């Protein structure tokens, strides 16, 4: 059979062969992956644009190299729920896809997608966080471009070990974070280090959690949340002053570069996060440019400062899927197959493609892409970034083999940094004597405008530690107190906000302040005290010496004096033993008895006993002695009580205060009391659990108008000008008491605390400042400064307890009494002088003025202490007897002239012998008649008859007819006739006339 040649082939056959060849040459590999997007907004994370860019980039590469074309079917997920996710997958399966990518931010939906893809054996490429807990897959698995939870825990643990942070606090936005960071929690449990876990509530308000962390003084905070919630937590932390150098934040979100924290961070903030973006990728800049261009066209402003991790992972996922399909297509021809959720059909090439996916090696926008046998990403790196103003910087790299390479960072605080040659900003508040303006401060500049204890201490510290400082007054004039939103006012707020490096003033160290700032060792110890004005009481009067006894007591004392005088007089008159002979006559005057208790003496004797001066009158009878003894005992008790009560009264008058303790303040409402607004003293009462202090706080908090003051000077003014007690530190109390003597401290100290130098939390200068303060204390420099500013003043030292002298306002009344007594005595003396000289002038027949002048000369003569008794002569030269009476020149009867002046004789008993002697003296007086009255005178002398003998009724009566009955005596015997007396010894008429021999 002849062979067939080329020419013998049928033209029809040639036609079909050419057609087949053309068809084969025109076949293009169509790769249709599906992507599920859970971000539908145009101005979102840029995932849709990333898919488009990936498609264009791959297709541009395939042109001229292979017959392959990529078309990505995009499906949007409306809700993150199992139903919506299942419904979306049922829409994807009939399309016939080679793989499913996404969703990016819905772990629960991603788990549902993985489960359905496993049933249909369609590869699932994850670009979001790993779901927790993991669902068991029947026969299939997926690959994940997102770092695994285990790797994330290892990276955080490596950072903690690198910076030696043994204690940390974890803030979880969702409960699954403990499963997500299971490896981190296990490491803390094994190392027995402390990890406190706090969960955000449904309100997503992190304030309570941050306050708890601040109170625990935990410096390292791990935040497991998405980018938006992480920003919310950091912003609130900034408001609470928790973004200082003391705090270190580690964020688990992979979108850390997208956080705009310019309003949160400062140069001292320590906020660390992770990033997977590979900035060295050739397409990285084009990728960013395309995103920015898209945002500018469809958005008012760029929603993010750069590409999100999910968009970059979408870009890499498309490249990974295409690369795996191309490798599989080299070994076997593959094709897509429509599937259904209602049938058990599977894609026959799914298992092979999954194996090729695990073998992919690719350098993408997120770095090296490789997978292990479990489909987890391996051999990749995490860039460790630190936020600062205007962006971030890379401080280290973590490798997936758990290796950490760190650069120098502000997290690693260089503790060897010293204060030398540094200029620190010092915030303070005007408070005497700590910081004060100089008198000419307006003419000065800088630190020279200020003086005071704290200013001198700062100069001592600066000289010791070789630094300079600039004093800045606090803006709001407050020491610092927490606000309801968690922020702080005053100097504390300025330290938290890094407006100052130091706070130097009368700055009290409290536990609440210690939670947000650092303090040095105390440079002064003190406590809360009560300042009140000295209680002046009522103004002492001139008769305040009467105050120890009430008017009723003085009245009863007067009545007692009168009663004792009357009883003493009656007892002395009734008792026979009070009648005695004081001067018995040698010639038989033994029967003349006297009673010393006249009415005047009875009134005078109690006065002498009451004044404790005594008198010459001594009681003789038992009755009068009994009265005197009782009176003396009475006066002893009265005088002793008066003396003691007078001393106590004068002392209490100087020291009396209406309040003596905090309990007295709490139990009354007449005196207001308060403290400085926003100070440590107010915080002490607000947080106290002591019942008395709680009542005081309730009063101060609810009192209207407010009892709080803005400064110490305002409080002092209220104390001086009103009924107001000021609660302040004891050092300020002592200082102002030395300046104002009308101020006093009530009671002791309510607590014990100290003043310290405040610094921002985590300040690198804390140790140096503390050592400097201790060195100043050891060298007694602080004590010298304290003496300089506290000693002195116009008030005496409180240690001087010498009694204060009494002034005229206290005892001036007794001088009034003395002066009145002297005036009365002089008045009585003048009246006596006038009365006596007037009578003498009448008797001597001279003028009253002449007699007064003569007597006044004798009275004021300082050289004479004695004088002769003035008497009237018996008769004038012209004296005659008239009508039986001898008269002088003035015509006065002789008997009247010669009669001795009558005097009271109520206290004299005259016996019969004395009466006889008186009769003889009367008779003998007429035997001595002057010569000019001789027997040849024409006048006839009257017959001088002796007075008749006294009757028995008058025998016992007192001379002078006093009318006071005396005790009856036995009737005397008849008196014999008088016997003539010798002339030399007989009494003369001069005795009767009052002239002394």
Tab-separated table of C-alpha atoms in Angstrom, residues 509-782:
chain	number	residue	atom	x	y	z
A	509	UNK	CA	2.997	64.247	100.247
A	510	UNK	CA	-0.242	62.267	100.022
A	511	UNK	CA	-1.002	58.773	98.806
A	512	UNK	CA	-3.356	60.082	96.147
A	513	UNK	CA	-0.745	62.443	94.724
A	514	UNK	CA	1.899	59.726	94.981
A	515	UNK	CA	-0.107	57.700	92.477
A	516	UNK	CA	0.278	60.273	89.698
A	517	UNK	CA	3.577	61.996	90.496
A	518	UNK	CA	6.820	61.238	92.294
A	519	UNK	CA	8.006	62.862	95.528
A	520	UNK	CA	11.389	63.259	97.095
A	521	UNK	CA	12.018	62.447	100.731
A	522	UNK	CA	10.242	64.939	103.023
A	523	UNK	CA	12.207	68.079	103.773
A	524	UNK	CA	9.816	69.119	106.556
A	525	UNK	CA	7.473	67.234	108.878
A	526	UNK	CA	4.171	68.698	109.983
A	527	UNK	CA	0.500	68.011	110.608
A	528	UNK	CA	-2.942	69.575	110.276
A	529	UNK	CA	-3.826	72.045	113.022
A	530	UNK	CA	-6.590	74.486	113.908
A	531	UNK	CA	-5.932	78.224	113.840
A	532	UNK	CA	-8.296	80.542	115.680
A	533	UNK	CA	-8.160	84.039	117.052
A	534	UNK	CA	-7.429	84.629	120.727
A	535	UNK	CA	-10.699	84.874	122.602
A	536	UNK	CA	-10.677	88.290	124.211
A	537	UNK	CA	-13.839	87.714	126.221
A	538	UNK	CA	-15.542	90.719	127.699
A	539	UNK	CA	-13.376	93.745	128.222
A	540	UNK	CA	-12.193	93.859	131.859
A	541	UNK	CA	-13.677	96.728	133.840
A	542	UNK	CA	-12.150	98.825	136.562
A	543	UNK	CA	-14.052	96.786	139.111
A	544	UNK	CA	-13.113	93.416	137.686
A	545	UNK	CA	-11.594	92.543	141.065
A	546	UNK	CA	-15.189	91.991	142.142
A	547	UNK	CA	-15.751	89.375	139.442
A	548	UNK	CA	-14.468	86.342	141.396
A	549	UNK	CA	-17.649	86.547	143.494
A	550	UNK	CA	-21.105	87.094	142.210
A	551	UNK	CA	-23.125	90.089	143.396
A	552	UNK	CA	-25.218	87.783	145.551
A	553	UNK	CA	-22.096	86.547	147.357
A	554	UNK	CA	-20.927	90.103	147.979
A	555	UNK	CA	-24.367	90.978	149.355
A	556	UNK	CA	-24.430	87.995	151.690
A	557	UNK	CA	-20.920	88.847	152.858
A	558	UNK	CA	-22.098	92.347	153.759
A	559	UNK	CA	-25.070	90.955	155.634
A	560	UNK	CA	-22.783	88.480	157.386
A	561	UNK	CA	-20.504	91.326	158.432
A	562	UNK	CA	-23.406	93.314	159.921
A	563	UNK	CA	-24.816	90.236	161.631
A	564	UNK	CA	-21.463	89.367	163.193
A	565	UNK	CA	-21.002	92.972	164.368
A	566	UNK	CA	-24.419	92.977	166.061
A	567	UNK	CA	-23.959	89.568	167.646
A	568	UNK	CA	-20.500	90.552	168.865
A	569	UNK	CA	-21.839	93.762	170.414
A	570	UNK	CA	-24.685	92.004	172.201
A	571	UNK	CA	-22.512	89.144	173.404
A	572	UNK	CA	-19.911	91.573	174.758
A	573	UNK	CA	-22.577	93.601	176.596
A	574	UNK	CA	-24.197	90.554	178.067
A	575	UNK	CA	-21.081	88.720	179.095
A	576	UNK	CA	-19.725	89.906	182.537
A	577	UNK	CA	-16.260	88.850	181.459
A	578	UNK	CA	-16.033	91.636	178.921
A	579	UNK	CA	-16.346	94.235	181.722
A	580	UNK	CA	-12.898	94.905	183.177
A	581	UNK	CA	-10.797	97.591	184.851
A	582	UNK	CA	-8.270	98.736	182.314
A	583	UNK	CA	-6.552	101.368	184.545
A	584	UNK	CA	-7.236	100.710	188.234
A	585	UNK	CA	-6.668	103.786	190.412
A	586	UNK	CA	-3.919	103.586	192.972
A	587	UNK	CA	-6.203	105.381	195.387
A	588	UNK	CA	-9.015	102.842	195.237
A	589	UNK	CA	-10.246	102.956	191.561
A	590	UNK	CA	-10.639	99.271	191.548
A	591	UNK	CA	-14.339	99.231	190.912
A	592	UNK	CA	-14.290	101.209	187.661
A	593	UNK	CA	-15.118	98.683	184.834
A	594	UNK	CA	-14.946	99.231	181.087
A	595	UNK	CA	-16.298	97.347	178.038
A	596	UNK	CA	-14.145	97.623	174.927
A	597	UNK	CA	-16.884	96.507	172.546
A	598	UNK	CA	-18.650	99.728	171.945
A	599	UNK	CA	-20.864	99.923	168.904
A	600	UNK	CA	-18.026	101.445	166.867
A	601	UNK	CA	-15.522	98.870	168.033
A	602	UNK	CA	-17.999	96.091	167.308
A	603	UNK	CA	-18.169	97.309	163.728
A	604	UNK	CA	-14.406	97.826	163.482
A	605	UNK	CA	-13.317	94.477	164.905
A	606	UNK	CA	-14.845	92.330	162.033
A	607	UNK	CA	-13.309	94.677	159.481
A	608	UNK	CA	-9.839	94.079	160.891
A	609	UNK	CA	-10.383	90.341	160.851
A	610	UNK	CA	-11.794	90.376	157.353
A	611	UNK	CA	-8.860	92.381	156.042
A	612	UNK	CA	-6.488	90.012	157.863
A	613	UNK	CA	-4.925	92.956	159.649
A	614	UNK	CA	-6.281	92.368	163.156
A	615	UNK	CA	-6.974	95.063	165.776
A	616	UNK	CA	-5.990	95.939	169.334
A	617	UNK	CA	-9.364	94.722	170.541
A	618	UNK	CA	-9.072	91.183	171.799
A	619	UNK	CA	-12.044	89.177	173.027
A	620	UNK	CA	-11.982	88.030	176.661
A	621	UNK	CA	-15.211	86.136	177.120
A	622	UNK	CA	-15.887	82.722	175.701
A	623	UNK	CA	-18.902	83.988	173.809
A	624	UNK	CA	-17.027	86.782	172.075
A	625	UNK	CA	-14.139	84.448	171.325
A	626	UNK	CA	-16.558	82.002	169.790
A	627	UNK	CA	-17.983	84.743	167.603
A	628	UNK	CA	-14.474	85.920	166.682
A	629	UNK	CA	-13.247	82.406	165.866
A	630	UNK	CA	-16.185	81.658	163.653
A	631	UNK	CA	-15.715	84.977	161.874
A	632	UNK	CA	-12.006	84.375	161.398
A	633	UNK	CA	-12.681	80.920	159.947
A	634	UNK	CA	-15.282	82.443	157.683
A	635	UNK	CA	-12.894	85.143	156.500
A	636	UNK	CA	-10.108	82.569	156.018
A	637	UNK	CA	-12.231	80.557	153.588
A	638	UNK	CA	-13.600	83.646	151.885
A	639	UNK	CA	-10.213	85.298	151.412
A	640	UNK	CA	-8.588	82.057	150.239
A	641	UNK	CA	-11.414	81.406	147.799
A	642	UNK	CA	-11.294	84.957	146.558
A	643	UNK	CA	-7.524	84.855	146.035
A	644	UNK	CA	-7.614	81.564	144.198
A	645	UNK	CA	-10.634	82.501	142.137
A	646	UNK	CA	-9.177	85.887	141.278
A	647	UNK	CA	-5.987	84.285	139.937
A	648	UNK	CA	-7.964	81.698	138.007
A	649	UNK	CA	-10.352	84.335	136.740
A	650	UNK	CA	-7.581	86.539	135.417
A	651	UNK	CA	-5.854	83.537	133.816
A	652	UNK	CA	-9.006	82.250	132.191
A	653	UNK	CA	-9.816	85.731	131.013
A	654	UNK	CA	-6.559	85.732	129.052
A	655	UNK	CA	-6.693	82.105	127.841
A	656	UNK	CA	-10.367	81.345	127.467
A	657	UNK	CA	-11.364	79.986	124.046
A	658	UNK	CA	-14.760	78.680	123.002
A	659	UNK	CA	-13.241	75.601	121.282
A	660	UNK	CA	-10.458	73.337	122.461
A	661	UNK	CA	-10.433	70.385	120.030
A	662	UNK	CA	-11.777	69.161	116.664
A	663	UNK	CA	-14.666	67.557	118.518
A	664	UNK	CA	-15.708	70.970	119.801
A	665	UNK	CA	-15.693	72.271	116.240
A	666	UNK	CA	-17.760	69.363	114.976
A	667	UNK	CA	-20.307	69.720	117.807
A	668	UNK	CA	-21.135	73.377	117.184
A	669	UNK	CA	-22.228	75.572	114.294
A	670	UNK	CA	-21.661	79.047	115.728
A	671	UNK	CA	-18.038	79.103	114.583
A	672	UNK	CA	-17.433	78.321	110.912
A	673	UNK	CA	-14.386	76.369	109.826
A	674	UNK	CA	-12.776	75.440	106.538
A	675	UNK	CA	-9.530	74.947	104.652
A	676	UNK	CA	-7.843	75.711	101.328
A	677	UNK	CA	-9.796	74.679	98.246
A	678	UNK	CA	-8.076	71.844	96.417
A	679	UNK	CA	-5.347	71.355	99.013
A	680	UNK	CA	-4.124	68.257	100.799
A	681	UNK	CA	-5.990	69.241	103.963
A	682	UNK	CA	-9.283	69.196	102.074
A	683	UNK	CA	-8.371	65.814	100.612
A	684	UNK	CA	-7.558	64.542	104.108
A	685	UNK	CA	-11.024	65.345	105.416
A	686	UNK	CA	-12.705	64.154	102.224
A	687	UNK	CA	-11.070	60.711	102.428
A	688	UNK	CA	-11.061	60.314	106.207
A	689	UNK	CA	-13.031	57.489	107.787
A	690	UNK	CA	-12.872	58.919	111.296
A	691	UNK	CA	-16.353	59.867	112.433
A	692	UNK	CA	-15.481	63.344	113.707
A	693	UNK	CA	-13.566	64.240	110.552
A	694	UNK	CA	-16.393	62.878	108.405
A	695	UNK	CA	-18.850	65.186	110.164
A	696	UNK	CA	-16.489	68.095	109.674
A	697	UNK	CA	-16.170	67.290	105.962
A	698	UNK	CA	-19.948	67.032	105.551
A	699	UNK	CA	-20.291	70.447	107.175
A	700	UNK	CA	-17.572	72.075	105.057
A	701	UNK	CA	-18.800	70.454	101.841
A	702	UNK	CA	-22.438	71.490	102.306
A	703	UNK	CA	-21.981	74.903	103.937
A	704	UNK	CA	-23.178	77.848	101.861
A	705	UNK	CA	-21.596	80.263	101.286
A	706	UNK	CA	-18.507	78.153	100.935
A	707	UNK	CA	-16.131	77.912	103.887
A	708	UNK	CA	-13.215	77.005	101.606
A	709	UNK	CA	-10.634	79.660	100.785
A	710	UNK	CA	-8.261	80.047	97.865
A	711	UNK	CA	-5.152	80.937	99.857
A	712	UNK	CA	-3.738	80.990	103.362
A	713	UNK	CA	-3.897	84.788	103.482
A	714	UNK	CA	-7.620	84.692	102.780
A	715	UNK	CA	-8.088	82.145	105.547
A	716	UNK	CA	-6.109	84.250	108.040
A	717	UNK	CA	-8.216	87.289	107.171
A	718	UNK	CA	-11.422	85.348	107.825
A	719	UNK	CA	-10.069	84.163	111.179
A	720	UNK	CA	-9.233	87.694	112.287
A	721	UNK	CA	-12.422	89.355	111.046
A	722	UNK	CA	-15.077	86.763	111.832
A	723	UNK	CA	-15.896	83.661	113.799
A	724	UNK	CA	-13.900	81.310	111.620
A	725	UNK	CA	-11.462	78.512	112.436
A	726	UNK	CA	-8.878	77.773	109.760
A	727	UNK	CA	-7.573	74.237	109.228
A	728	UNK	CA	-4.033	74.332	107.877
A	729	UNK	CA	-0.590	72.801	108.250
A	730	UNK	CA	1.129	73.312	111.589
A	731	UNK	CA	4.132	75.049	110.021
A	732	UNK	CA	1.925	77.720	108.485
A	733	UNK	CA	0.031	77.936	111.762
A	734	UNK	CA	3.215	78.631	113.694
A	735	UNK	CA	4.465	81.173	111.183
A	736	UNK	CA	1.319	83.284	111.213
A	737	UNK	CA	0.999	83.111	115.001
A	738	UNK	CA	4.400	84.702	115.286
A	739	UNK	CA	3.234	87.595	113.118
A	740	UNK	CA	-0.202	88.098	114.678
A	741	UNK	CA	-0.437	87.847	118.450
A	742	UNK	CA	-4.224	87.586	118.273
A	743	UNK	CA	-3.996	84.115	116.713
A	744	UNK	CA	-3.673	80.864	118.603
A	745	UNK	CA	-3.548	77.149	117.889
A	746	UNK	CA	-6.428	75.016	119.110
A	747	UNK	CA	-5.518	71.543	120.319
A	748	UNK	CA	-2.792	69.373	118.832
A	749	UNK	CA	-2.133	67.931	115.391
A	750	UNK	CA	-4.831	66.038	113.518
A	751	UNK	CA	-2.357	63.953	111.510
A	752	UNK	CA	1.310	63.616	110.628
A	753	UNK	CA	2.740	64.157	107.165
A	754	UNK	CA	5.554	65.882	105.326
A	755	UNK	CA	6.421	68.346	102.593
A	756	UNK	CA	8.309	67.030	99.579
A	757	UNK	CA	9.535	68.090	96.159
A	758	UNK	CA	7.180	66.895	93.431
A	759	UNK	CA	8.363	65.479	90.107
A	760	UNK	CA	6.676	63.860	87.112
A	761	UNK	CA	6.086	60.169	87.483
A	762	UNK	CA	9.190	58.291	86.390
A	763	UNK	CA	11.429	61.338	86.509
A	764	UNK	CA	15.097	60.400	85.969
A	765	UNK	CA	16.114	63.012	88.527
A	766	UNK	CA	14.192	61.584	91.459
A	767	UNK	CA	17.143	59.850	93.075
A	768	UNK	CA	19.437	62.848	92.765
A	769	UNK	CA	16.858	65.242	94.193
A	770	UNK	CA	16.139	62.888	97.083
A	771	UNK	CA	19.824	62.449	97.898
A	772	UNK	CA	20.286	66.217	97.757
A	773	UNK	CA	17.458	66.793	100.229
A	774	UNK	CA	18.869	64.183	102.602
A	775	UNK	CA	22.301	65.755	102.389
A	776	UNK	CA	20.908	69.201	103.222
A	777	UNK	CA	19.094	67.718	106.199
A	778	UNK	CA	22.231	65.973	107.462
A	779	UNK	CA	24.225	69.202	107.185
A	780	UNK	CA	21.543	71.085	109.161
A	781	UNK	CA	21.089	73.451	106.266
A	782	UNK	CA	17.330	72.883	106.281
